[in-house]
Amino acid sequence: MVNDGGQLYTMEGVAAGLIMLLTAYIVISTTSVYTPGDTHIPDMQLEQLGNDVLAMMDTPDRDGEESQLVGFVKNVTGPCGGNDLWDEFLDNCKMRAGDEDDNLHAQAYLSYRRSDGSVDTTPLSSEDPEFTGRENTVRVTRWVQLPVGSPSDMPPDVETTRPQAVLVEVLLWRA
């Protein structure tokens, strides 16, 4: 004999199963909270680190002296001549003590106004062989004030008859 009681138990079982699946889905989806706003925090920290290091390098040790960053910019010997700047920048960016590698990479560029009025950019560091262009880089910049006259090490087309501001630009990323 078949009656309607079996059908009621079947519907109740299906409803209970759906409630259990829904509860399991809600519990699993709320345990891993992902907020899109949190994805940019490491980039902002890296950018702040780079800005702080450039500001520190642009601060002279004593009043009236030349800052470390101005010295590096003035002693550029053409393209890739500023590897000292690159090495010093990365040493100052170290987040770990000792000789432990921080896996931090940087490329530095100098933008300046040429004597004919056009703007030119020259690399201050050698190209990083690990840079593919797909890294998540941050750009940090610092304007550097150069006095009148320039040492002979500067690129020959730099305007030297008046004080000039040049832009030091650093691409910074973790590999």
PDB file of C-alpha atoms in Angstrom:
ATOM      1  CA  MET A   1       0.000   0.000   0.000  1.00  0.00           C
ATOM      2  CA  VAL A   2       1.247   3.388  -0.967  1.00  0.00           C
ATOM      3  CA  ASN A   3       0.000   6.538   0.679  1.00  0.00           C
ATOM      4  CA  ASP A   4       0.888  10.262   0.838  1.00  0.00           C
ATOM      5  CA  GLY A   5       2.984   9.965   4.058  1.00  0.00           C
ATOM      6  CA  GLY A   6       6.128   8.811   2.195  1.00  0.00           C
ATOM      7  CA  GLN A   7       5.990  11.796  -0.125  1.00  0.00           C
ATOM      8  CA  LEU A   8       5.935  14.198   2.854  1.00  0.00           C
ATOM      9  CA  TYR A   9       9.034  12.580   4.394  1.00  0.00           C
ATOM     10  CA  THR A  10      10.852  12.846   1.056  1.00  0.00           C
ATOM     11  CA  MET A  11      10.095  16.596   0.713  1.00  0.00           C
ATOM     12  CA  GLU A  12      11.186  17.166   4.323  1.00  0.00           C
ATOM     13  CA  GLY A  13      14.480  15.322   3.668  1.00  0.00           C
ATOM     14  CA  VAL A  14      15.201  17.334   0.510  1.00  0.00           C
ATOM     15  CA  ALA A  15      14.486  20.618   2.344  1.00  0.00           C
ATOM     16  CA  ALA A  16      16.736  19.581   5.248  1.00  0.00           C
ATOM     17  CA  GLY A  17      19.500  18.658   2.788  1.00  0.00           C
ATOM     18  CA  LEU A  18      19.272  22.064   1.060  1.00  0.00           C
ATOM     19  CA  ILE A  19      19.397  23.840   4.417  1.00  0.00           C
ATOM     20  CA  MET A  20      22.527  21.879   5.396  1.00  0.00           C
ATOM     21  CA  LEU A  21      24.222  22.631   2.049  1.00  0.00           C
ATOM     22  CA  LEU A  22      23.359  26.338   2.332  1.00  0.00           C
ATOM     23  CA  THR A  23      24.694  26.448   5.899  1.00  0.00           C
ATOM     24  CA  ALA A  24      27.935  24.725   4.847  1.00  0.00           C
ATOM     25  CA  TYR A  25      28.358  27.186   1.946  1.00  0.00           C
ATOM     26  CA  ILE A  26      27.839  30.202   4.234  1.00  0.00           C
ATOM     27  CA  VAL A  27      30.302  28.875   6.831  1.00  0.00           C
ATOM     28  CA  ILE A  28      33.000  28.122   4.237  1.00  0.00           C
ATOM     29  CA  SER A  29      32.598  31.423   2.375  1.00  0.00           C
ATOM     30  CA  THR A  30      32.817  33.552   5.532  1.00  0.00           C
ATOM     31  CA  THR A  31      35.977  31.924   6.898  1.00  0.00           C
ATOM     32  CA  SER A  32      38.202  33.420   4.174  1.00  0.00           C
ATOM     33  CA  VAL A  33      37.467  37.121   4.162  1.00  0.00           C
ATOM     34  CA  TYR A  34      38.782  38.773   1.009  1.00  0.00           C
ATOM     35  CA  THR A  35      38.438  42.499   0.636  1.00  0.00           C
ATOM     36  CA  PRO A  36      39.622  44.098  -2.609  1.00  0.00           C
ATOM     37  CA  GLY A  37      40.896  47.111  -0.672  1.00  0.00           C
ATOM     38  CA  ASP A  38      43.554  44.999   1.051  1.00  0.00           C
ATOM     39  CA  THR A  39      45.275  43.993  -2.176  1.00  0.00           C
ATOM     40  CA  HIS A  40      47.111  47.322  -2.589  1.00  0.00           C
ATOM     41  CA  ILE A  41      48.514  47.591   0.947  1.00  0.00           C
ATOM     42  CA  PRO A  42      51.889  45.919   0.120  1.00  0.00           C
ATOM     43  CA  ASP A  43      52.264  48.266  -2.878  1.00  0.00           C
ATOM     44  CA  MET A  44      51.557  51.302  -0.717  1.00  0.00           C
ATOM     45  CA  GLN A  45      54.071  50.110   1.891  1.00  0.00           C
ATOM     46  CA  LEU A  46      56.724  49.578  -0.785  1.00  0.00           C
ATOM     47  CA  GLU A  47      56.038  53.024  -2.256  1.00  0.00           C
ATOM     48  CA  GLN A  48      56.297  54.647   1.173  1.00  0.00           C
ATOM     49  CA  LEU A  49      59.558  52.801   1.816  1.00  0.00           C
ATOM     50  CA  GLY A  50      60.985  54.061  -1.494  1.00  0.00           C
ATOM     51  CA  ASN A  51      59.881  57.642  -0.813  1.00  0.00           C
ATOM     52  CA  ASP A  52      61.405  57.521   2.670  1.00  0.00           C
ATOM     53  CA  VAL A  53      64.724  56.208   1.360  1.00  0.00           C
ATOM     54  CA  LEU A  54      64.924  58.886  -1.363  1.00  0.00           C
ATOM     55  CA  ALA A  55      64.063  61.592   1.197  1.00  0.00           C
ATOM     56  CA  MET A  56      66.725  60.260   3.567  1.00  0.00           C
ATOM     57  CA  MET A  57      69.320  60.209   0.779  1.00  0.00           C
ATOM     58  CA  ASP A  58      68.350  63.788  -0.187  1.00  0.00           C
ATOM     59  CA  THR A  59      68.919  65.087   3.346  1.00  0.00           C
ATOM     60  CA  PRO A  60      72.469  66.393   3.920  1.00  0.00           C
ATOM     61  CA  ASP A  61      74.413  65.084   6.904  1.00  0.00           C
ATOM     62  CA  ARG A  62      75.393  68.600   8.009  1.00  0.00           C
ATOM     63  CA  ASP A  63      74.060  72.053   7.268  1.00  0.00           C
ATOM     64  CA  GLY A  64      75.592  73.473   4.104  1.00  0.00           C
ATOM     65  CA  GLU A  65      76.797  70.115   2.808  1.00  0.00           C
ATOM     66  CA  GLU A  66      75.646  68.340  -0.303  1.00  0.00           C
ATOM     67  CA  SER A  67      73.182  65.484   0.125  1.00  0.00           C
ATOM     68  CA  GLN A  68      74.079  61.951  -0.874  1.00  0.00           C
ATOM     69  CA  LEU A  69      71.473  61.978  -3.658  1.00  0.00           C
ATOM     70  CA  VAL A  70      72.811  65.223  -5.166  1.00  0.00           C
ATOM     71  CA  GLY A  71      76.325  63.762  -5.078  1.00  0.00           C
ATOM     72  CA  PHE A  72      75.210  60.646  -6.925  1.00  0.00           C
ATOM     73  CA  VAL A  73      73.339  62.650  -9.563  1.00  0.00           C
ATOM     74  CA  LYS A  74      76.277  65.007 -10.121  1.00  0.00           C
ATOM     75  CA  ASN A  75      78.700  62.107 -10.517  1.00  0.00           C
ATOM     76  CA  VAL A  76      76.798  60.308 -13.252  1.00  0.00           C
ATOM     77  CA  THR A  77      79.218  59.271 -15.960  1.00  0.00           C
ATOM     78  CA  GLY A  78      76.631  58.732 -18.649  1.00  0.00           C
ATOM     79  CA  PRO A  79      74.167  55.863 -18.925  1.00  0.00           C
ATOM     80  CA  CYS A  80      74.456  53.241 -16.202  1.00  0.00           C
ATOM     81  CA  GLY A  81      77.049  55.303 -14.365  1.00  0.00           C
ATOM     82  CA  GLY A  82      75.010  55.620 -11.204  1.00  0.00           C
ATOM     83  CA  ASN A  83      75.204  52.042  -9.987  1.00  0.00           C
ATOM     84  CA  ASP A  84      76.404  53.450  -6.658  1.00  0.00           C
ATOM     85  CA  LEU A  85      73.000  55.129  -6.301  1.00  0.00           C
ATOM     86  CA  TRP A  86      71.242  51.892  -7.135  1.00  0.00           C
ATOM     87  CA  ASP A  87      73.307  49.866  -4.648  1.00  0.00           C
ATOM     88  CA  GLU A  88      72.966  52.471  -1.905  1.00  0.00           C
ATOM     89  CA  PHE A  89      69.222  52.764  -2.500  1.00  0.00           C
ATOM     90  CA  LEU A  90      68.738  48.987  -2.240  1.00  0.00           C
ATOM     91  CA  ASP A  91      70.926  48.796   0.887  1.00  0.00           C
ATOM     92  CA  ASN A  92      68.809  51.475   2.540  1.00  0.00           C
ATOM     93  CA  CYS A  93      65.605  49.665   1.525  1.00  0.00           C
ATOM     94  CA  LYS A  94      66.615  46.429   3.242  1.00  0.00           C
ATOM     95  CA  MET A  95      63.865  45.239   5.537  1.00  0.00           C
ATOM     96  CA  ARG A  96      65.964  42.409   7.009  1.00  0.00           C
ATOM     97  CA  ALA A  97      69.062  42.547   9.156  1.00  0.00           C
ATOM     98  CA  GLY A  98      72.385  41.069   8.147  1.00  0.00           C
ATOM     99  CA  ASP A  99      73.281  39.668   4.770  1.00  0.00           C
ATOM    100  CA  GLU A 100      69.904  38.051   4.181  1.00  0.00           C
ATOM    101  CA  ASP A 101      68.514  38.833   0.738  1.00  0.00           C
ATOM    102  CA  ASP A 102      65.346  40.963   0.748  1.00  0.00           C
ATOM    103  CA  ASN A 103      64.429  40.048  -2.858  1.00  0.00           C
ATOM    104  CA  LEU A 104      63.989  43.728  -3.675  1.00  0.00           C
ATOM    105  CA  HIS A 105      64.800  45.072  -7.147  1.00  0.00           C
ATOM    106  CA  ALA A 106      65.014  48.604  -8.508  1.00  0.00           C
ATOM    107  CA  GLN A 107      65.800  50.526 -11.664  1.00  0.00           C
ATOM    108  CA  ALA A 108      66.685  54.218 -11.509  1.00  0.00           C
ATOM    109  CA  TYR A 109      66.371  56.922 -14.182  1.00  0.00           C
ATOM    110  CA  LEU A 110      67.371  60.579 -14.367  1.00  0.00           C
ATOM    111  CA  SER A 111      65.225  63.067 -16.297  1.00  0.00           C
ATOM    112  CA  TYR A 112      66.679  66.502 -17.027  1.00  0.00           C
ATOM    113  CA  ARG A 113      66.271  69.493 -19.328  1.00  0.00           C
ATOM    114  CA  ARG A 114      68.852  69.615 -22.099  1.00  0.00           C
ATOM    115  CA  SER A 115      70.555  72.836 -23.156  1.00  0.00           C
ATOM    116  CA  ASP A 116      68.294  72.996 -26.259  1.00  0.00           C
ATOM    117  CA  GLY A 117      65.165  72.964 -24.024  1.00  0.00           C
ATOM    118  CA  SER A 118      64.028  69.383 -24.604  1.00  0.00           C
ATOM    119  CA  VAL A 119      63.740  66.822 -21.817  1.00  0.00           C
ATOM    120  CA  ASP A 120      65.905  63.701 -21.835  1.00  0.00           C
ATOM    121  CA  THR A 121      65.975  60.591 -19.636  1.00  0.00           C
ATOM    122  CA  THR A 122      69.065  58.525 -18.933  1.00  0.00           C
ATOM    123  CA  PRO A 123      69.331  55.364 -16.821  1.00  0.00           C
ATOM    124  CA  LEU A 124      71.099  55.691 -13.481  1.00  0.00           C
ATOM    125  CA  SER A 125      71.303  51.931 -12.997  1.00  0.00           C
ATOM    126  CA  SER A 126      71.943  48.997 -15.238  1.00  0.00           C
ATOM    127  CA  GLU A 127      68.950  47.045 -16.505  1.00  0.00           C
ATOM    128  CA  ASP A 128      67.863  44.283 -14.140  1.00  0.00           C
ATOM    129  CA  PRO A 129      68.011  40.966 -16.034  1.00  0.00           C
ATOM    130  CA  GLU A 130      65.089  39.635 -13.961  1.00  0.00           C
ATOM    131  CA  PHE A 131      62.754  42.478 -15.016  1.00  0.00           C
ATOM    132  CA  THR A 132      60.160  41.144 -17.447  1.00  0.00           C
ATOM    133  CA  GLY A 133      57.666  44.011 -17.345  1.00  0.00           C
ATOM    134  CA  ARG A 134      55.002  41.896 -15.681  1.00  0.00           C
ATOM    135  CA  GLU A 135      56.170  42.621 -12.135  1.00  0.00           C
ATOM    136  CA  ASN A 136      53.989  44.722  -9.910  1.00  0.00           C
ATOM    137  CA  THR A 137      56.223  47.800  -9.730  1.00  0.00           C
ATOM    138  CA  VAL A 138      55.804  51.032  -7.838  1.00  0.00           C
ATOM    139  CA  ARG A 139      57.284  54.321  -8.992  1.00  0.00           C
ATOM    140  CA  VAL A 140      58.967  56.656  -6.539  1.00  0.00           C
ATOM    141  CA  THR A 141      60.354  60.018  -7.623  1.00  0.00           C
ATOM    142  CA  ARG A 142      62.340  62.825  -6.084  1.00  0.00           C
ATOM    143  CA  TRP A 143      63.218  66.259  -7.469  1.00  0.00           C
ATOM    144  CA  VAL A 144      66.912  67.044  -6.913  1.00  0.00           C
ATOM    145  CA  GLN A 145      68.124  70.656  -6.978  1.00  0.00           C
ATOM    146  CA  LEU A 146      71.472  71.085  -8.764  1.00  0.00           C
ATOM    147  CA  PRO A 147      73.453  74.311  -8.341  1.00  0.00           C
ATOM    148  CA  VAL A 148      74.822  76.447 -11.185  1.00  0.00           C
ATOM    149  CA  GLY A 149      77.586  74.697 -13.040  1.00  0.00           C
ATOM    150  CA  SER A 150      77.936  70.988 -13.300  1.00  0.00           C
ATOM    151  CA  PRO A 151      80.886  68.661 -13.045  1.00  0.00           C
ATOM    152  CA  SER A 152      82.226  67.188 -16.224  1.00  0.00           C
ATOM    153  CA  ASP A 153      80.784  63.802 -15.240  1.00  0.00           C
ATOM    154  CA  MET A 154      77.227  64.907 -16.026  1.00  0.00           C
ATOM    155  CA  PRO A 155      75.833  64.156 -19.482  1.00  0.00           C
ATOM    156  CA  PRO A 156      77.183  66.839 -21.853  1.00  0.00           C
ATOM    157  CA  ASP A 157      73.773  68.169 -22.886  1.00  0.00           C
ATOM    158  CA  VAL A 158      72.630  69.141 -19.356  1.00  0.00           C
ATOM    159  CA  GLU A 159      71.784  72.814 -18.898  1.00  0.00           C
ATOM    160  CA  THR A 160      74.474  74.201 -16.524  1.00  0.00           C
ATOM    161  CA  THR A 161      74.124  77.991 -16.800  1.00  0.00           C
ATOM    162  CA  ARG A 162      71.449  78.179 -14.083  1.00  0.00           C
ATOM    163  CA  PRO A 163      70.255  76.133 -11.124  1.00  0.00           C
ATOM    164  CA  GLN A 164      68.245  73.168 -12.296  1.00  0.00           C
ATOM    165  CA  ALA A 165      65.922  70.578 -10.853  1.00  0.00           C
ATOM    166  CA  VAL A 166      66.331  67.055 -12.177  1.00  0.00           C
ATOM    167  CA  LEU A 167      63.965  64.173 -11.536  1.00  0.00           C
ATOM    168  CA  VAL A 168      65.257  60.923 -10.046  1.00  0.00           C
ATOM    169  CA  GLU A 169      62.757  58.177 -10.757  1.00  0.00           C
ATOM    170  CA  VAL A 170      63.025  54.678  -9.284  1.00  0.00           C
ATOM    171  CA  LEU A 171      60.950  51.640 -10.251  1.00  0.00           C
ATOM    172  CA  LEU A 172      60.805  49.338  -7.238  1.00  0.00           C
ATOM    173  CA  TRP A 173      59.471  45.781  -7.011  1.00  0.00           C
ATOM    174  CA  ARG A 174      59.789  42.521  -5.138  1.00  0.00           C
ATOM    175  CA  ALA A 175      60.571  39.457  -7.217  1.00  0.00           C
TER     176      ALA A 175
END
